[in-house]
CSV table of C-alpha atoms and ligand atoms in Angstrom, one decimal:
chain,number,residue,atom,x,y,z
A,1,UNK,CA,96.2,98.7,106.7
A,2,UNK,CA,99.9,97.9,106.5
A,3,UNK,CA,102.7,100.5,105.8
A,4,UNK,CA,105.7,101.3,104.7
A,5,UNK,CA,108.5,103.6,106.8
A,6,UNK,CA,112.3,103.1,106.4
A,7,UNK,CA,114.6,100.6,108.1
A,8,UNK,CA,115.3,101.0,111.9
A,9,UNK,CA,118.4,99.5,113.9
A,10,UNK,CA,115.2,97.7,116.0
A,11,UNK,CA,114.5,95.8,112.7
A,12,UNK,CA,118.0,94.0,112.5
A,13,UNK,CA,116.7,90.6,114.1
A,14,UNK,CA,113.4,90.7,112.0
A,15,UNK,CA,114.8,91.5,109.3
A,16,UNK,CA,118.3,88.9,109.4
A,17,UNK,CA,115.6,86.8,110.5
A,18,UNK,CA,113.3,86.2,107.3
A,19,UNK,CA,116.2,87.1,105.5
A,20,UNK,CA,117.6,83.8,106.1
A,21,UNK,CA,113.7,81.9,106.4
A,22,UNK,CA,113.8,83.4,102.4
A,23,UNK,CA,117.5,81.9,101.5
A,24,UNK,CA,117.2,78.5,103.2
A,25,UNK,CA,113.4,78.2,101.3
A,26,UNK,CA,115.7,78.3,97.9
A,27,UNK,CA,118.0,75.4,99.7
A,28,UNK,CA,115.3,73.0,99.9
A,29,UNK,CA,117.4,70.0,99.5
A,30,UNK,CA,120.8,71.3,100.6
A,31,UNK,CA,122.4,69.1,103.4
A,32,UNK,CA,122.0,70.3,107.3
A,33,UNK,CA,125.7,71.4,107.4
A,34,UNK,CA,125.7,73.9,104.2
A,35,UNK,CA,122.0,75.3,105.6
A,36,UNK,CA,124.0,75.8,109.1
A,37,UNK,CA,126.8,77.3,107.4
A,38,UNK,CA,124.8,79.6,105.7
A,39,UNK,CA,122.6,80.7,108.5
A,40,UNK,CA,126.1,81.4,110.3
A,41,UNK,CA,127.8,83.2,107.3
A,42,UNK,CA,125.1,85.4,106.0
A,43,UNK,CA,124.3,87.9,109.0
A,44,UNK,CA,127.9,88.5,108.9
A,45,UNK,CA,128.1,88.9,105.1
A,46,UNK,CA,125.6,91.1,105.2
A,47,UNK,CA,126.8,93.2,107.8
A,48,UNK,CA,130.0,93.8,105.9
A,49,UNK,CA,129.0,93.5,102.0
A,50,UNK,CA,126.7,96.6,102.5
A,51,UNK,CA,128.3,98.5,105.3
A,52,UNK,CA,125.4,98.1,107.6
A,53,UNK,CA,124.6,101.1,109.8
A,54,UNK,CA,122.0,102.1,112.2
A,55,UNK,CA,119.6,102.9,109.3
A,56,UNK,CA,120.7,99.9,107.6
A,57,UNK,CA,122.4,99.0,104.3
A,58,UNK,CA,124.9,101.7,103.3
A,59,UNK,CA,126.3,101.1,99.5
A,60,UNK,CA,124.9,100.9,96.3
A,61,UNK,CA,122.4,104.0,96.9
A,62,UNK,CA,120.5,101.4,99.0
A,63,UNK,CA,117.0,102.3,100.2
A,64,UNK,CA,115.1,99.7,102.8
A,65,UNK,CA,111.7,99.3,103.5
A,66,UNK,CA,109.9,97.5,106.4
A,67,UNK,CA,106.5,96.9,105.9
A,68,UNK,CA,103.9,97.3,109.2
A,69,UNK,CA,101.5,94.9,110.0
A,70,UNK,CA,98.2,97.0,112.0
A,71,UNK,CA,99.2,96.3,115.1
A,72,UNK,CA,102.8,97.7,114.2
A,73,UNK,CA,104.1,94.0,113.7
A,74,UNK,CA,107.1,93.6,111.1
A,75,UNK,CA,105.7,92.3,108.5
A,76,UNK,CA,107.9,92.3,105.7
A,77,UNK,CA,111.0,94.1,103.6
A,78,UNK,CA,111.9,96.1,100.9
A,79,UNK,CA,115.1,96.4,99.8
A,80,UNK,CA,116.4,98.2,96.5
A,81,UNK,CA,119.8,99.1,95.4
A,82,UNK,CA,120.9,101.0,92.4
A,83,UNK,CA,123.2,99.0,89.6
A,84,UNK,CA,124.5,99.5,86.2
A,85,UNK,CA,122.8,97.9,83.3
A,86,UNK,CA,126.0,95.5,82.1
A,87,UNK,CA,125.0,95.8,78.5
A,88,UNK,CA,123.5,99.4,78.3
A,89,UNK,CA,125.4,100.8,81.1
A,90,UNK,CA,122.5,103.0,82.2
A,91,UNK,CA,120.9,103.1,85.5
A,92,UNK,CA,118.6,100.1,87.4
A,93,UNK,CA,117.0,99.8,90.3
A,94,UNK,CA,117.7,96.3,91.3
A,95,UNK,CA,115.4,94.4,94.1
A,96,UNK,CA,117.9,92.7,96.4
A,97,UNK,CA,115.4,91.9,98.4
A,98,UNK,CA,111.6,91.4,99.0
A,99,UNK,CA,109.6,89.4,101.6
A,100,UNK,CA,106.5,89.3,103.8
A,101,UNK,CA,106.5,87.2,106.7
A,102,UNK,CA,104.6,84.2,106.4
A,103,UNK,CA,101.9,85.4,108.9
A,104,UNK,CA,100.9,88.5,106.5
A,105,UNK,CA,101.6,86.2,103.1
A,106,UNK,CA,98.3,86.4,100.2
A,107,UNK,CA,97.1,89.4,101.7
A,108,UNK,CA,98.3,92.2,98.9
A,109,UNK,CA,101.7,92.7,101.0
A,110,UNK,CA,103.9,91.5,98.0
A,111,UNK,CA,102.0,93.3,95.6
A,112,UNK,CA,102.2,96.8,97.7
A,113,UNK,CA,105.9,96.6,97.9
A,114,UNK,CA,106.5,95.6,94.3
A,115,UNK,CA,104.3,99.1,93.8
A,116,UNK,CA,107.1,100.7,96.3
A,117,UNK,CA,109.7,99.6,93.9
A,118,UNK,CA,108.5,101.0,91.0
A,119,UNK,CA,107.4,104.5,92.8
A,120,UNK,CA,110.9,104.8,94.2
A,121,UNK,CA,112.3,104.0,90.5
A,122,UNK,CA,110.6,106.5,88.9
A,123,UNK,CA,111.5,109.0,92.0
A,124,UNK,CA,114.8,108.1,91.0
A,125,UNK,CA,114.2,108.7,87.3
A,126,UNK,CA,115.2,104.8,87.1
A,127,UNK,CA,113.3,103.5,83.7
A,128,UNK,CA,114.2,100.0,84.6
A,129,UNK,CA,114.0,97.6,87.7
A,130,UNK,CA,115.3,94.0,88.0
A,131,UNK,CA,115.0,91.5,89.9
A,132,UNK,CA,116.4,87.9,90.5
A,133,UNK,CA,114.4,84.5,91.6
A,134,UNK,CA,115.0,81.3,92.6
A,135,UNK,CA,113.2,79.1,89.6
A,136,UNK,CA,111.6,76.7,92.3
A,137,UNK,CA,110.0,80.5,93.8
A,138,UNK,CA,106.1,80.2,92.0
A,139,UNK,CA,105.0,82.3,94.6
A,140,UNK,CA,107.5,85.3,93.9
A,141,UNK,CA,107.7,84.6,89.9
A,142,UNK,CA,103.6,85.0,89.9
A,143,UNK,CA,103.8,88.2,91.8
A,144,UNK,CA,106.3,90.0,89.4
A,145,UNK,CA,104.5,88.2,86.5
A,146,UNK,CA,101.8,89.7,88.1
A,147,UNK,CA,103.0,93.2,87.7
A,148,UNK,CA,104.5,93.2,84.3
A,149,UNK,CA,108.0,91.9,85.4
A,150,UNK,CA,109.5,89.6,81.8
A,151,UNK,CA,112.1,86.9,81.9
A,152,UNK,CA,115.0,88.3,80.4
A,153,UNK,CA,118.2,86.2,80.9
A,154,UNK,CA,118.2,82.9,82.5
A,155,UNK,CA,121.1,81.4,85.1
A,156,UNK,CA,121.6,77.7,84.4
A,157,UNK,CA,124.2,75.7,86.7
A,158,UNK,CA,125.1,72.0,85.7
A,159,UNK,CA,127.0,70.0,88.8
A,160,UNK,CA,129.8,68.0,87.7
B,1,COA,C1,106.7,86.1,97.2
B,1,COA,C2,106.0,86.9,98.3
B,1,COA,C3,106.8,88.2,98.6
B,1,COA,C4,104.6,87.3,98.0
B,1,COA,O1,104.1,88.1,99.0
B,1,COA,P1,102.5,88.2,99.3
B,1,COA,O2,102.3,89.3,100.2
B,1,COA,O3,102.1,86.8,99.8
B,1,COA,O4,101.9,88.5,97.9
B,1,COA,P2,100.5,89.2,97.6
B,1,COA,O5,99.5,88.8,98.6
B,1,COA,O6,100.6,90.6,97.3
B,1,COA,O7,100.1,88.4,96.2
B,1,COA,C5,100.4,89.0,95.0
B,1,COA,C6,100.5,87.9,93.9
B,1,COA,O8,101.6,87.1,94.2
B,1,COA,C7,101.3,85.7,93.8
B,1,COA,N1,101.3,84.8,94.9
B,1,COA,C8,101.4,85.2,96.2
B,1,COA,N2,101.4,84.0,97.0
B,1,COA,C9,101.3,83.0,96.1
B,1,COA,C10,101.3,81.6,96.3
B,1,COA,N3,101.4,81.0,97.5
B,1,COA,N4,101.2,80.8,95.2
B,1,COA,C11,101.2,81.4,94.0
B,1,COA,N5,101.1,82.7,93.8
B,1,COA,C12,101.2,83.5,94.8
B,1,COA,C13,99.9,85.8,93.1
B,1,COA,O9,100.1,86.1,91.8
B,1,COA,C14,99.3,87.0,93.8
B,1,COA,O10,98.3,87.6,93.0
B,1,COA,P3,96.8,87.2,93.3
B,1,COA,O11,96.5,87.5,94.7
B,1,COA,O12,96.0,88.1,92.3
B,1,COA,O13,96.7,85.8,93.0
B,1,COA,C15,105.9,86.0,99.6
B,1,COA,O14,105.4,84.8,99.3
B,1,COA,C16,107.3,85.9,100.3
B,1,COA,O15,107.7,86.7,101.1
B,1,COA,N6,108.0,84.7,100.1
B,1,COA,C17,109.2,84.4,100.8
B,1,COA,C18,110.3,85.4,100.3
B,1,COA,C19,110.6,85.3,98.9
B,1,COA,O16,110.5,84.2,98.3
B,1,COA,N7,110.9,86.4,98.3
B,1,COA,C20,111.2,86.5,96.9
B,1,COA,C21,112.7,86.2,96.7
B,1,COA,S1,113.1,86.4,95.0
C-alpha cells in the first residue's frame, strides 16, 4: 500500500527529477534547445522561486507530499500552496504540482493524492482548490474530472 509522509532533502533528485519528466511531456513539440534550456533553468527556478529548504518549498504556506511506493520507492508528489482567489479574494488551495512516476501510473496513486488535497483543504478550512493543466494532459484532466474538479477559466495563446 503506498503512502504519504512529507518532503525530505533525500527527495530533491526524485523529485527535480519528474518534475521536469512532467514539464517537458507539456513541450511535446518544442525544439531540443528550448527543452535543454528548460531542464537547465527550472531546478534553479525552483530553488529560488520557493525558497527551497531542507524540508522543501518554503513560501506560499506550501505543504509537499511524497508518495511511497511498498518497497519505500518514490513514487510520486504532492505539492499545494495557498493563493488568493483574484476575483473573490478569499482563500485557495492551489495544486502546483502533482505526479506519480511512470512505474506506479493507473494504480489509484493520482486519485489518492487528489484525496490528499482536498483533506489538507478542508484542514485548512480552504473551501476551494484549483488546479492548472496542460490541455494536451487527458490523463490528468480525467483524474480531476474524475473527482469533481470543473473547467472554470480557459488560457488561450495565439503565436504571431
Ligand atoms: C495524471 C497522473 C497524476 C495520474 O496518476 P495515476 O496514479 O496514474 O492516476 P490513477 O491511477 O489514480 O487514476 C485515476 C484516474 O485518472 C485517469 N487516468 C489515469 N491515467 C490515465 C490515462 N493514461 N489515460 C486516461 N485517463 C487516465 C482516469 O480517469 C483514472 O480513473 P479510472 O482508473 O477510474 O479510469 C499521472 O498520469 C502523472 O503523473 N502524469 C504525469 C504528471 C502530470 O501530468 N501531472 C499533472 C500535471 S497538471
Amino acid at each position: 500500500m503506498p503512502t504519504l509522509r512529507p518532503y525530505r532533502s533525500t527527495d530533491w533528485d526524485d523529485f527535480i527529477a519528474l518534475e521536469v519528466e512532467t514539464c517537458m511531456a507539456a513541450l511535446p513539440d518544442a525544439p531540443a534547445t528550448v527543452r535543454d534550456e528548460f531542464c537547465a533553468r527550472w531546478p534553479k527556478f525552483v530553488k529560488s522561486r520557493y525558497a527551497w529548504a531542507d524540508a522543501g518549498p518554503t513560501t506560499d504556506a506550501s505543504s509537499l507530499l511524497v508518495c511511497e511506493g511498498e518497497a519505500g520507492e518514490y513514487a510520486g508528489h504532492l505539492w499545494l500552496t495557498e493563493q488568493t482567489d483574484f476575483f473573490t479574494a478569499e482563500p485557495v488551495l492551489h495544486i502546483t504540482t502533482i505526479a506519480v512516476a511512470s512505474s506506479q501510473r493507473q494504480r489509484g496513486i493520482g486519485k489518492m493524492l487528489m484525496e490528499a488535497a482536498v483533506a489538507d483543504a478542508k484542514r485548512r478550512g480552504i473551501s476551494h482548490v484549483t488546479l492548472g493543466v496542460d490541455a494536451s494532459n487527458a490523463a490528468a484532466i480525467s483524474l480531476y474530472a474524475g473527482v469533481g474538479f470543473k473547467t472554470k477559466r480557459l488560457a488561450m495563446s495565439l503565436r504571431v
